[in-house]
Short mmCIF file of C-alpha atoms in Angstrom, two decimals:
data_model
loop_
_atom_site.label_atom_id
_atom_site.label_comp_id
_atom_site.label_asym_id
_atom_site.label_seq_id
_atom_site.Cartn_x
_atom_site.Cartn_y
_atom_site.Cartn_z
CA MET A 11 107.88 104.84 100.58
CA LYS A 12 107.15 105.48 104.03
CA VAL A 13 106.54 103.43 106.73
CA LYS A 14 104.70 104.38 110.03
CA LEU A 15 103.99 101.62 112.57
CA LEU A 16 101.36 102.42 115.39
CA GLN A 17 100.90 99.39 118.42
CA VAL A 18 96.69 99.99 118.76
CA GLY A 19 93.40 98.42 120.35
CA PRO A 20 92.87 96.12 123.02
CA LEU A 21 95.92 93.81 121.84
CA GLY A 22 98.61 96.06 120.67
CA THR A 23 98.13 94.95 117.03
CA ASN A 24 100.43 96.79 114.04
CA CYS A 25 98.63 99.43 112.58
CA TYR A 26 101.05 100.34 109.75
CA ILE A 27 100.69 104.11 107.31
CA LEU A 28 102.69 103.45 104.22
CA GLU A 29 102.34 106.58 102.53
CA ASP A 30 104.24 108.11 98.91
CA GLU A 31 106.29 110.92 100.32
CA GLU A 32 105.99 112.60 96.98
CA THR A 33 102.42 112.46 96.40
CA ARG A 34 101.83 111.93 99.94
CA GLU A 35 99.10 109.33 99.40
CA ALA A 36 98.50 106.47 102.46
CA ALA A 37 97.29 103.87 102.80
CA VAL A 38 96.80 102.04 106.25
CA ILE A 39 97.04 98.99 107.41
CA ASP A 40 95.30 97.17 110.57
CA PRO A 41 93.25 99.22 111.84
CA GLY A 42 92.77 97.07 114.83
CA GLY A 43 91.83 100.22 117.26
CA ASP A 44 92.44 104.20 118.32
CA ALA A 45 91.22 105.90 114.89
CA PRO A 46 91.69 109.31 116.33
CA ALA A 47 95.84 108.09 116.37
CA ILE A 48 95.74 106.96 113.51
CA GLU A 49 93.84 110.33 112.01
CA LYS A 50 96.15 112.13 113.72
CA ALA A 51 99.69 110.52 112.56
CA LEU A 52 99.07 110.83 109.67
CA GLU A 53 99.59 114.44 109.39
CA GLY A 54 97.74 116.03 107.00
CA ALA A 55 98.31 113.29 104.31
CA GLU A 56 95.44 112.22 101.81
CA LEU A 57 94.34 108.74 102.90
CA ARG A 58 92.69 106.71 100.10
CA TYR A 59 93.20 102.89 101.45
CA ILE A 60 92.16 101.06 104.60
CA LEU A 61 93.56 97.76 104.04
CA LEU A 62 93.09 95.06 106.01
CA THR A 63 95.20 92.06 106.16
CA HIS A 64 92.09 89.72 106.80
CA GLY A 65 88.63 89.89 108.85
CA HIS A 66 89.29 89.53 113.32
CA TYR A 67 88.37 91.88 115.24
CA ASP A 68 91.47 93.10 116.91
CA HIS A 69 92.94 93.82 113.17
CA THR A 70 89.71 95.88 112.34
CA GLY A 71 87.98 97.45 114.82
CA GLY A 72 88.57 101.41 114.52
CA ALA A 73 88.53 100.45 110.23
CA ALA A 74 84.67 101.56 111.29
CA GLU A 75 85.65 105.48 113.12
CA LEU A 76 88.62 105.24 110.12
CA ALA A 77 86.33 105.44 107.68
CA GLU A 78 83.47 107.55 108.61
CA ALA A 79 86.25 110.65 109.19
CA PHE A 80 88.31 109.82 106.16
CA PRO A 81 84.63 109.01 104.39
CA ALA A 82 86.94 109.23 100.11
CA ALA A 83 89.30 106.09 101.52
CA GLU A 84 88.12 102.61 100.12
CA VAL A 85 88.11 100.09 102.41
CA TYR A 86 89.64 96.49 100.98
CA VAL A 87 89.58 93.55 102.38
CA HIS A 88 89.45 89.40 101.43
CA PRO A 89 85.30 88.24 100.97
CA LYS A 90 86.26 85.13 102.54
CA ASP A 91 86.19 87.18 105.36
CA CYS A 92 83.84 89.01 104.88
CA PRO A 93 81.51 88.20 105.94
CA GLY A 94 82.86 85.59 107.91
CA PRO A 95 81.00 83.16 110.24
CA ASP A 96 82.68 82.92 112.93
CA ARG A 97 82.23 85.13 116.04
CA TYR A 98 85.93 86.54 115.95
CA LEU A 99 85.29 88.18 111.92
CA PHE A 100 83.82 91.82 112.83
CA PRO A 101 80.94 92.74 111.11
CA LEU A 102 82.64 94.46 108.32
CA GLU A 103 79.79 94.62 105.75
CA THR A 104 77.54 95.83 108.38
CA GLN A 105 79.94 98.85 109.86
CA VAL A 106 81.17 99.89 107.18
CA PRO A 107 79.64 100.89 103.21
CA GLY A 108 80.82 100.49 100.03
CA VAL A 109 84.05 97.79 101.85
CA ARG A 110 85.39 95.89 98.53
CA PHE A 111 87.09 93.08 97.91
CA TYR A 112 90.32 92.13 96.86
CA GLY A 113 92.54 88.86 96.57
CA GLU A 114 95.67 87.28 94.93
CA GLY A 115 97.18 88.78 92.09
CA ASP A 116 95.95 92.60 92.35
CA GLU A 117 97.42 96.00 92.47
CA ILE A 118 96.22 98.77 94.20
CA ALA A 119 97.93 101.93 93.28
CA LEU A 120 99.54 104.27 96.11
CA GLY A 121 101.82 107.02 94.43
CA SER A 122 104.42 105.97 92.08
CA ALA A 123 103.97 102.63 93.77
CA LYS A 124 101.93 99.40 94.04
CA VAL A 125 99.93 97.12 96.85
CA GLU A 126 100.34 93.89 95.40
CA VAL A 127 97.93 91.50 97.17
CA LEU A 128 98.78 87.37 97.38
CA HIS A 129 96.37 85.58 99.27
CA THR A 130 97.70 83.27 102.39
CA PRO A 131 95.11 81.64 104.17
CA GLY A 132 95.88 79.67 107.29
CA HIS A 133 95.03 82.44 109.68
CA SER A 134 91.39 82.60 108.38
CA GLU A 135 89.90 82.55 105.07
CA GLY A 136 90.55 85.05 104.00
CA SER A 137 94.19 86.31 105.21
CA VAL A 138 96.63 87.82 102.78
CA THR A 139 99.60 89.83 102.87
CA LEU A 140 100.75 93.13 101.62
CA ARG A 141 103.60 93.80 98.92
CA CYS A 142 105.07 96.60 98.22
CA GLY A 143 108.30 97.30 97.02
CA ASP A 144 110.29 94.95 99.76
CA LEU A 145 108.37 94.86 102.31
CA LEU A 146 105.76 93.01 102.61
CA PHE A 147 102.95 93.53 105.50
CA CYS A 148 102.26 89.98 106.64
CA GLY A 149 99.04 90.66 108.89
CA ASP A 150 99.23 87.31 111.42
CA THR A 151 100.10 85.12 108.51
CA LEU A 152 104.14 85.53 109.42
CA PHE A 153 105.95 86.64 112.25
CA ALA A 154 109.30 87.42 113.63
CA GLY A 155 110.03 82.94 114.96
CA SER A 156 107.47 82.55 114.56
CA CYS A 157 103.83 81.77 112.41
CA GLY A 158 99.13 82.65 113.27
CA ARG A 159 97.18 81.41 115.39
CA THR A 160 95.06 77.67 113.22
CA ASP A 161 92.86 76.60 116.06
CA PHE A 162 89.84 79.89 114.92
CA PRO A 163 87.16 78.74 112.69
CA GLY A 164 88.53 79.09 109.73
CA GLY A 165 92.33 79.06 110.50
CA SER A 166 94.23 75.41 108.81
CA VAL A 167 96.95 73.80 109.44
CA PRO A 168 97.73 72.99 105.89
CA LYS A 169 96.92 76.14 104.51
CA MET A 170 98.60 77.98 106.72
CA LEU A 171 102.54 75.65 105.92
CA ALA A 172 101.25 76.52 102.07
CA SER A 173 100.79 80.29 102.72
CA LEU A 174 104.73 79.91 104.77
CA ARG A 175 105.86 78.06 101.66
CA ARG A 176 105.02 80.72 99.87
CA LEU A 177 106.37 83.05 101.49
CA GLY A 178 109.65 82.10 102.37
CA GLU A 179 110.19 81.35 98.42
CA LEU A 180 110.26 84.84 97.23
CA GLU A 181 112.90 85.79 96.03
CA GLY A 182 115.27 88.33 98.00
CA ASP A 183 115.00 89.67 101.69
CA LEU A 184 112.71 91.84 102.05
CA GLN A 185 111.60 93.91 105.71
CA VAL A 186 108.73 91.00 107.68
CA LEU A 187 105.87 93.62 108.55
CA PRO A 188 103.75 91.55 110.77
CA GLY A 189 100.39 92.60 112.64
CA HIS A 190 102.43 90.95 116.33
CA MET A 191 105.37 91.60 117.59
CA GLU A 192 108.78 93.15 115.80
CA PRO A 193 109.57 93.18 112.19
CA SER A 194 112.19 90.87 111.20
CA THR A 195 113.93 90.07 107.94
CA LEU A 196 112.49 87.47 105.60
CA GLU A 197 116.48 85.60 105.36
CA ALA A 198 116.28 85.93 109.03
CA GLU A 199 112.95 84.15 109.39
CA ARG A 200 114.46 81.14 106.82
CA ALA A 201 117.83 80.93 108.84
CA HIS A 202 115.75 80.84 112.51
CA ASN A 203 111.73 80.42 112.37
CA PRO A 204 110.55 76.99 112.48
CA TYR A 205 107.21 77.19 111.52
CA LEU A 206 108.91 78.76 108.41
CA ARG A 207 111.56 76.52 108.35
CA GLN A 208 108.57 73.00 108.26
CA ALA A 209 107.03 73.97 105.43
CA MET A 210 110.09 74.55 103.29
CA ARG A 211 110.80 71.58 103.64
CA GLU A 212 107.74 69.74 103.29
CA THR A 213 106.58 69.62 99.51
CA PRO A 214 104.13 71.01 97.93
#
């Protein structure tokens, strides 16, 4: 599985292209803007999915344009972030006809691999982490050395700590691919991330 990173949109959101190298089927995760640049970076791969870790505009701002360019691609978001009550949520239900919903435990086939959905609220009610093998696409839940904000509508400190604890308890040294800033590893975050360490000290 090949992963390509682009920084897109006004806030430099990390947008990932996940491509099965045998079938050339691809998924775009969090197209926060710059849809033409994302299309160019696909380099002829077949875009099957547009997968959103949550509904904030800086992660979804290019979804409508990308979906228009690739009408066969399926767009997924957690239902708690579409529609949403706060102004930070992009109006996907009106901008992207046929948007689909996924949630905890769902799996999406991409070539020979599977993308598993982990519901990890805290930054927003509908935040998810997408796992593909040893890759964790964490959106704005887990960052290198930090975590997502909880002061937006739909945010919650207790839910964020529970989500961080859940990620910290996953087995193995998985790759952490966040929605902003640099990538990391789960072992590094267990050792040095104060928010993750706090979450893992607290009992459920």
